[in-house]
Coordinates of C-alpha atoms in Angstrom, one line a residue:
Chain H
M1 CA -0.2 -0.2 0.2
T2 CA 1.4 3.3 -1.5
M3 CA -0.4 6.4 0.2
E4 CA -0.9 9.5 -1.1
N5 CA -2.1 12.8 0.2
L6 CA -4.0 15.4 -1.2
K7 CA -4.4 19.9 -0.6
Y8 CA -7.7 21.4 -1.4
R9 CA -8.6 24.8 -0.8
F10 CA -12.3 26.3 -1.3
D11 CA -12.4 30.0 -0.7
G12 CA -15.2 32.6 -0.2
G13 CA -17.4 30.6 2.3
K14 CA -19.2 31.9 5.3
P15 CA -17.6 30.9 8.7
T16 CA -18.9 28.6 10.4
P17 CA -18.6 28.0 14.3
G18 CA -18.1 24.7 15.6
V19 CA -16.7 21.7 17.8
A20 CA -13.7 20.0 16.5
A21 CA -15.2 16.4 16.1
I22 CA -14.2 12.6 14.5
V23 CA -17.1 10.7 11.7
G24 CA -15.6 7.6 10.6
V25 CA -13.6 4.8 10.7
L26 CA -10.1 3.8 9.0
G27 CA -11.3 1.1 7.5
S28 CA -11.1 -0.4 4.6
G29 CA -14.1 1.4 2.3
N30 CA -14.3 3.6 4.7
L31 CA -12.4 6.4 6.1
E32 CA -12.8 8.7 9.7
V33 CA -13.3 12.7 8.8
M34 CA -12.1 15.1 11.4
V35 CA -13.7 18.5 11.2
E36 CA -11.7 21.5 13.4
P37 CA -12.2 25.2 13.5
A38 CA -9.5 27.4 11.3
A39 CA -8.4 31.2 11.2
L40 CA -8.4 30.6 7.0
G41 CA -10.5 34.1 6.2
G42 CA -13.2 32.3 5.7
A43 CA -11.5 29.3 3.5
C44 CA -11.5 25.7 3.9
E45 CA -9.1 23.2 3.5
I46 CA -8.7 20.2 2.8
E47 CA -6.7 17.3 3.6
V48 CA -6.6 13.8 2.2
S49 CA -4.8 10.9 3.0
T50 CA -5.2 8.0 1.5
A51 CA -4.7 4.3 0.4
A52 CA -6.3 4.5 -2.7
R53 CA -3.2 6.1 -5.3
G54 CA -4.6 8.0 -8.8
F55 CA -7.4 9.2 -8.0
G56 CA -7.3 13.2 -7.4
A57 CA -9.2 14.0 -10.0
I58 CA -12.9 12.5 -8.7
W59 CA -11.6 14.1 -5.1
Q60 CA -11.7 16.9 -6.2
A61 CA -14.4 16.6 -7.2
V62 CA -16.2 15.6 -4.8
M63 CA -14.5 18.3 -2.7
G64 CA -15.8 20.6 -4.2
D65 CA -19.7 18.9 -4.3
F66 CA -18.6 19.0 -0.6
F67 CA -17.7 22.9 -0.4
A68 CA -21.3 23.8 -2.4
R69 CA -23.5 22.3 -1.1
H70 CA -22.7 23.3 2.9
R71 CA -20.2 26.9 1.9
A72 CA -18.5 26.0 5.3
G73 CA -15.5 28.2 5.6
D74 CA -12.9 28.8 8.6
I75 CA -13.1 24.6 9.0
R76 CA -9.6 22.9 8.4
I77 CA -10.6 19.0 7.4
L78 CA -8.5 16.3 7.6
V79 CA -9.4 12.6 5.5
N80 CA -7.9 10.2 6.5
D81 CA -9.1 7.1 3.9
A82 CA -9.0 3.5 2.8
G83 CA -10.5 3.0 -0.4
A84 CA -14.2 4.2 0.4
T85 CA -15.7 5.0 -2.9
P86 CA -17.4 9.2 -3.8
A87 CA -21.0 8.6 -3.1
I88 CA -19.0 7.2 0.8
V89 CA -16.8 10.5 1.3
S90 CA -19.6 12.9 0.2
L91 CA -22.0 11.3 3.2
R92 CA -18.9 11.0 5.8
L93 CA -18.1 14.8 4.5
D94 CA -22.3 15.3 5.6
Q95 CA -21.9 13.7 8.8
A96 CA -18.9 15.5 9.9
I97 CA -19.8 18.9 9.1
E98 CA -23.2 18.3 10.7
T99 CA -21.8 17.1 13.7
Y100 CA -19.2 19.6 13.6
T101 CA -21.8 22.2 13.8
A102 CA -24.1 20.5 16.0
K103 CA -20.5 20.9 19.1
G104 CA -19.3 18.0 18.9
Q105 CA -22.4 16.6 19.8
M106 CA -22.3 12.5 17.9
P107 CA -26.1 12.8 15.3
K108 CA -28.5 10.1 16.6
Q109 CA -27.7 7.1 16.0
M110 CA -28.8 5.1 13.0
P111 CA -31.5 3.1 13.8
K112 CA -30.1 -0.6 14.7
K113 CA -31.3 -3.8 14.9
E114 CA -30.6 -6.3 17.2
K115 CA -28.3 -8.9 16.6
Chain Q
M1 CA -35.1 1.0 19.8
I2 CA -32.5 -1.1 20.6
H3 CA -28.7 -0.2 19.4
S4 CA -26.1 -3.1 18.3
Y5 CA -23.5 -3.5 20.7
Y6 CA -21.9 -5.6 18.0
E7 CA -22.5 -3.2 15.6
S8 CA -21.7 0.4 16.5
S9 CA -18.2 2.0 16.6
A10 CA -16.3 2.7 19.4
R11 CA -17.3 6.0 19.7
A12 CA -20.7 5.1 19.5
R13 CA -20.4 3.1 21.9
I14 CA -19.4 5.4 24.4
A15 CA -21.4 7.8 23.4
G16 CA -24.6 5.2 24.4
L17 CA -22.8 3.5 27.6
L18 CA -21.8 6.7 29.5
D19 CA -24.6 9.6 31.2
A20 CA -25.2 12.6 27.7
D21 CA -23.0 15.5 27.7
S22 CA -20.6 13.6 30.3
F23 CA -17.9 12.0 28.1
H24 CA -14.2 14.0 28.0
E25 CA -11.9 12.6 24.9
W26 CA -7.6 12.3 26.3
L27 CA -5.3 13.2 23.2
F28 CA -8.7 13.8 21.5
A29 CA -7.1 14.0 17.2
E30 CA -6.8 17.9 18.4
D31 CA -3.4 16.7 20.0
R32 CA -2.0 14.7 16.3
V33 CA -0.8 11.2 18.6
T34 CA -0.9 8.8 16.0
S35 CA 1.1 6.2 15.4
P36 CA 5.3 7.7 14.2
H37 CA 5.3 3.9 12.7
L38 CA 3.1 3.1 10.0
A39 CA 3.3 6.5 7.8
I40 CA 6.9 4.5 7.7
L41 CA 5.1 1.4 6.0
E42 CA 3.1 3.2 4.0
Q43 CA 0.1 3.0 5.8
P44 CA -2.3 5.2 6.8
A45 CA -2.6 6.4 10.7
A46 CA -5.7 6.8 13.0
F47 CA -6.5 9.8 14.4
D48 CA -6.8 8.4 17.7
D49 CA -4.3 5.1 16.7
G50 CA -7.8 3.2 17.1
V51 CA -8.7 3.4 20.7
I52 CA -10.5 6.5 22.1
I53 CA -9.8 7.4 26.0
G54 CA -11.2 10.1 28.6
Q55 CA -13.7 10.2 31.5
G56 CA -17.0 10.6 32.2
S57 CA -20.2 8.9 33.9
I58 CA -22.4 5.9 33.8
A59 CA -24.9 6.0 35.9
E60 CA -23.3 9.5 37.3
K61 CA -20.6 7.1 38.4
Q62 CA -17.1 9.0 37.5
I63 CA -15.2 6.6 34.9
F64 CA -12.1 6.4 33.0
I65 CA -12.4 4.9 29.7
A66 CA -10.9 3.1 27.0
A67 CA -12.0 1.7 23.3
Q68 CA -10.7 0.1 21.0
E69 CA -12.5 0.7 17.6
G70 CA -12.1 -3.1 15.6
G71 CA -12.0 -1.0 12.3
F72 CA -8.6 -0.2 12.7
M73 CA -7.0 -2.6 12.1
G74 CA -8.8 -4.9 13.8
G75 CA -7.9 -3.2 16.9
A76 CA -5.0 -4.1 17.2
V77 CA -2.5 -2.8 19.7
G78 CA 0.6 -0.3 18.7
E79 CA 2.8 1.3 20.3
V80 CA 0.8 5.1 20.9
H81 CA -3.0 2.9 21.3
G82 CA -1.2 0.8 24.5
A83 CA -0.1 4.4 25.5
K84 CA -3.0 5.5 25.6
I85 CA -4.6 2.4 27.7
V86 CA -1.4 2.4 30.2
G87 CA -2.3 6.1 30.5
V88 CA -5.8 5.5 31.1
L89 CA -5.3 2.6 34.3
E90 CA -1.9 4.6 36.0
R91 CA -4.5 8.3 36.2
A92 CA -6.2 5.8 38.2
V93 CA -3.9 4.6 40.4
R94 CA -4.2 8.7 41.3
D95 CA -6.9 9.7 40.7
H96 CA -9.9 6.6 42.0
P97 CA -12.8 7.0 39.7
A98 CA -15.4 4.9 40.7
A99 CA -14.0 2.0 38.0
V100 CA -11.7 2.0 34.1
L101 CA -14.0 0.8 31.8
L102 CA -11.7 -1.3 29.3
L103 CA -14.6 -1.7 25.7
L104 CA -12.1 -4.3 23.5
E105 CA -12.3 -5.0 20.2
T106 CA -8.4 -6.9 19.3
G107 CA -6.6 -9.0 17.8
G108 CA -3.3 -8.0 19.9
V109 CA -0.4 -7.1 19.3
R110 CA -0.2 -4.9 15.7
L111 CA 1.8 -6.7 13.5
Q112 CA 3.3 -3.7 12.3
E113 CA 4.9 -1.7 15.3
A114 CA 5.4 -5.7 16.7
N115 CA 8.4 -5.7 19.9
A116 CA 6.6 -1.8 20.8
G117 CA 3.3 -3.4 20.6
L118 CA 3.9 -6.8 23.0
I119 CA 6.1 -4.1 24.7
A120 CA 2.2 -2.3 25.5
V121 CA 0.7 -5.0 25.7
S122 CA 2.9 -6.3 28.7
E123 CA 2.6 -2.6 30.8
V124 CA -1.9 -2.4 30.1
M125 CA -2.1 -6.2 31.5
R126 CA 0.8 -5.1 34.9
A127 CA -1.2 -1.8 34.7
I128 CA -4.6 -3.2 35.0
L129 CA -3.1 -5.0 38.4
S130 CA -1.8 -1.5 39.2
A131 CA -5.3 -0.2 38.8
R132 CA -7.1 -3.2 40.9
A133 CA -4.3 -2.9 43.8
A134 CA -5.1 0.3 44.2
G135 CA -8.9 -0.5 45.0
V136 CA -10.2 1.0 41.7
P137 CA -12.3 -1.6 39.3
V138 CA -11.4 -2.6 35.8
I139 CA -14.3 -3.6 33.6
V140 CA -14.1 -5.1 30.4
A141 CA -16.7 -5.8 28.1
I142 CA -16.5 -7.8 24.6
G143 CA -19.0 -7.5 22.1
G144 CA -17.3 -6.3 19.2
Q145 CA -17.1 -8.3 15.7
Y146 CA -13.2 -9.1 16.6
G147 CA -13.8 -10.1 19.6
C148 CA -10.6 -10.2 21.6
F149 CA -7.7 -12.3 21.5
G150 CA -3.6 -12.1 21.5
G151 CA -2.0 -11.2 24.1
M152 CA -4.9 -8.3 24.8
G153 CA -7.3 -11.3 25.6
I154 CA -4.8 -12.1 28.8
A155 CA -5.5 -8.5 29.6
A156 CA -8.7 -9.0 29.9
R157 CA -8.5 -11.8 31.8
C158 CA -6.4 -9.9 34.4
A159 CA -9.5 -7.4 34.9
S160 CA -11.8 -7.4 38.0
T161 CA -14.5 -8.3 35.5
I162 CA -15.3 -9.2 32.5
I163 CA -18.6 -8.8 31.1
M164 CA -19.5 -10.6 26.6
S165 CA -22.2 -11.1 24.6
E166 CA -22.9 -13.8 22.6
E167 CA -21.2 -12.9 19.8
G168 CA -18.4 -11.7 21.9
R169 CA -14.9 -14.4 21.6
L170 CA -12.6 -14.3 23.8
G171 CA -9.4 -16.0 23.4
L172 CA -5.7 -16.4 22.7
S173 CA -4.9 -17.5 19.6
G174 CA -7.5 -15.8 17.5
P175 CA -9.0 -19.0 14.7
E176 CA -7.2 -18.2 11.8
V177 CA -4.7 -18.2 13.4
I178 CA -4.8 -21.6 15.1
E179 CA -5.6 -23.0 11.8
T180 CA -3.0 -21.6 10.4
A181 CA 0.0 -22.9 13.0
R182 CA -1.5 -26.4 13.6
G183 CA -4.3 -27.7 10.4
V184 CA -7.6 -27.2 9.1
E185 CA -7.7 -30.8 10.4
E186 CA -7.0 -29.6 13.7
Y187 CA -9.4 -26.6 13.3
D188 CA -10.9 -25.3 11.4
S189 CA -11.6 -21.3 10.9
R190 CA -14.6 -21.0 8.6
D191 CA -16.7 -23.3 10.9
R192 CA -18.9 -20.3 12.7
A193 CA -20.4 -23.0 15.2
L194 CA -16.7 -24.7 16.2
V195 CA -15.7 -21.0 16.3
W196 CA -18.4 -20.0 19.2
R197 CA -18.0 -23.2 21.5
T198 CA -14.7 -22.7 21.6
V199 CA -14.2 -19.1 22.2
G200 CA -17.9 -17.9 22.4
G201 CA -19.5 -15.6 25.0
K202 CA -22.2 -18.4 25.8
H203 CA -18.3 -21.0 26.3
R204 CA -17.1 -17.9 28.5
Y205 CA -19.7 -17.8 30.2
L206 CA -20.0 -21.4 31.7
L207 CA -16.4 -21.8 32.8
G208 CA -16.8 -19.0 34.5
E209 CA -14.0 -16.5 32.2
C210 CA -16.8 -14.3 31.6
D211 CA -18.6 -12.5 34.5
M212 CA -22.0 -11.7 33.2
I213 CA -23.6 -12.8 29.7
V214 CA -25.4 -10.0 27.9
P215 CA -28.2 -10.1 25.2
D216 CA -26.5 -8.3 21.5
G217 CA -27.5 -4.2 22.9
I218 CA -25.2 -1.1 23.6
A219 CA -28.6 -0.5 27.5
A220 CA -28.2 -4.3 28.0
F221 CA -24.4 -4.1 28.8
Q222 CA -24.9 -0.6 30.1
H223 CA -26.3 -2.1 33.0
A224 CA -24.6 -4.9 33.4
I225 CA -21.8 -2.3 33.8
T226 CA -23.8 -0.1 36.3
A227 CA -24.3 -3.6 38.5
S228 CA -20.7 -3.8 38.5
I229 CA -19.2 -1.3 39.4
E230 CA -22.3 -1.6 42.2
K231 CA -20.4 -4.7 43.1
G232 CA -16.7 -3.5 43.4
D233 CA -13.8 -5.9 42.5
D234 CA -12.7 -8.4 45.0
W235 CA -8.6 -8.8 45.5
S236 CA -8.0 -10.8 48.2
L237 CA -5.3 -13.6 48.3
A238 CA -8.4 -15.6 48.9
A239 CA -9.7 -14.6 45.4
L240 CA -7.3 -15.5 44.0
E241 CA -6.3 -18.4 45.3
Q242 CA -10.2 -19.8 44.8
E243 CA -9.8 -18.5 40.7
H244 CA -6.2 -20.5 40.7
Q245 CA -8.0 -23.5 41.8
L246 CA -10.7 -23.2 39.7
L247 CA -8.2 -23.2 37.0
A248 CA -6.4 -26.0 38.6
D249 CA -9.8 -28.1 39.4
R250 CA -10.4 -27.1 34.9
V251 CA -7.0 -29.1 34.2
K252 CA -8.5 -31.9 36.1
R253 CA -12.3 -31.6 34.9
F254 CA -11.8 -30.7 31.1
G255 CA -8.8 -31.6 30.1
A256 CA -9.7 -34.9 28.0
C257 CA -12.2 -32.7 26.3
K258 CA -11.9 -32.6 22.5
D259 CA -14.8 -29.7 22.4
G260 CA -16.8 -27.7 23.8
R261 CA -19.7 -29.8 23.4
D262 CA -17.9 -32.3 25.9
I263 CA -17.3 -29.7 28.3
W264 CA -20.8 -28.4 28.8
R265 CA -21.8 -32.1 28.6
E266 CA -19.6 -33.1 31.9
L267 CA -21.1 -29.7 33.6
G268 CA -23.9 -31.1 33.2
W269 CA -25.4 -30.3 30.3
A270 CA -28.2 -32.8 28.9
D271 CA -28.8 -31.9 24.9
P272 CA -25.6 -29.2 24.1
D273 CA -26.1 -28.9 21.2
A274 CA -30.2 -26.9 22.4
L275 CA -27.7 -24.1 24.4
A276 CA -26.6 -22.8 21.7
M277 CA -29.8 -21.7 20.4
M278 CA -31.5 -20.5 23.7
D279 CA -31.8 -16.7 23.5
N280 CA -29.7 -14.6 27.0
D281 CA -32.5 -14.8 29.5
E282 CA -33.5 -18.4 28.9
F283 CA -30.1 -19.2 28.7
V284 CA -28.6 -17.1 32.2
A285 CA -31.8 -19.6 33.6
A286 CA -30.7 -22.6 32.7
A287 CA -26.7 -21.8 33.2
Q288 CA -27.8 -22.1 36.7
G289 CA -25.1 -24.1 38.3
H290 CA -24.5 -25.8 35.2
R291 CA -21.1 -23.3 34.9
A292 CA -17.7 -24.6 36.2
K293 CA -17.1 -21.5 38.4

């Protein structure tokens, strides 16, 4: 496994206060996302560390969509990825920003059936 | 609504078990305390190195907690991961919380950090005993899909109390390891029934290695943990000698058994196969007087 590190910056977001939060797990086909406040003049900085090389253009598109959805600024997002699909990445990013703006509290758990 | 413990992440377990808003995480990701070894091997390192530690309350009792995340490298113990658990236990020696809660889900030592991981696991064992010697009960919960294996299986048995679900597994060498080392004729790791009657929650309960067995649900674990905190810890010489006697008797009584079913028969279960199908309440009721402990 060789890692790839990618960096993105989106300017012109609205300052988004919150409490640093982590969602997801760094496991096969999954990713973990941390969002923390950062004084970036309204920008959103994203750093991705991924086990799957060569998908920079897709990451760019997924991150661009995320920023277009939320326009969240003054935040730094760190991503550790173990080969998640773009749809999973989008959902995790939404979950991360939701958790961050809810002041770090876990969102309500998804209904789970008893084993 | 029942939240499955088995299916939850370590963070979701903490959120579900502890009193609302009571959890304060130590060495949160902002502190950037991650594995120094994985990047060298070109492997992504998790923000928390696969274990979440901190303090909070459960039924209004102040506790310290460490929760392993099985989803990250099978919950394996690396240098930082182990040091975080040790730190929780050593802080308990100093601060005397009502209990230390260890939510274990691990394959054992992280092979990428072999020597550092081995040392870390031995330090965890010593720290568990230090906490107990200082009068702080150490309560282990096992109910995740990766089980609790390797050196952490030994560490678990150093604790005051072990709570498992039927789905939980506790052992030293995991099924795949035994099969790899001894061959599929010796042990077929894909035979789920065999695996569960060797290392599963019900078997561990009957052998007396796990003290409480609960249905798979965060609320069920929470009740058992609260009861264990109330019960406290017996850290007396008499309790230790009794435990040693149980182990000696066990070798005598079950040493010739080839299968979990043989042990259950010896314990007075007329129809061992029926045991696997019982739900938790039925099983616990039927197990009265048919455990090795």
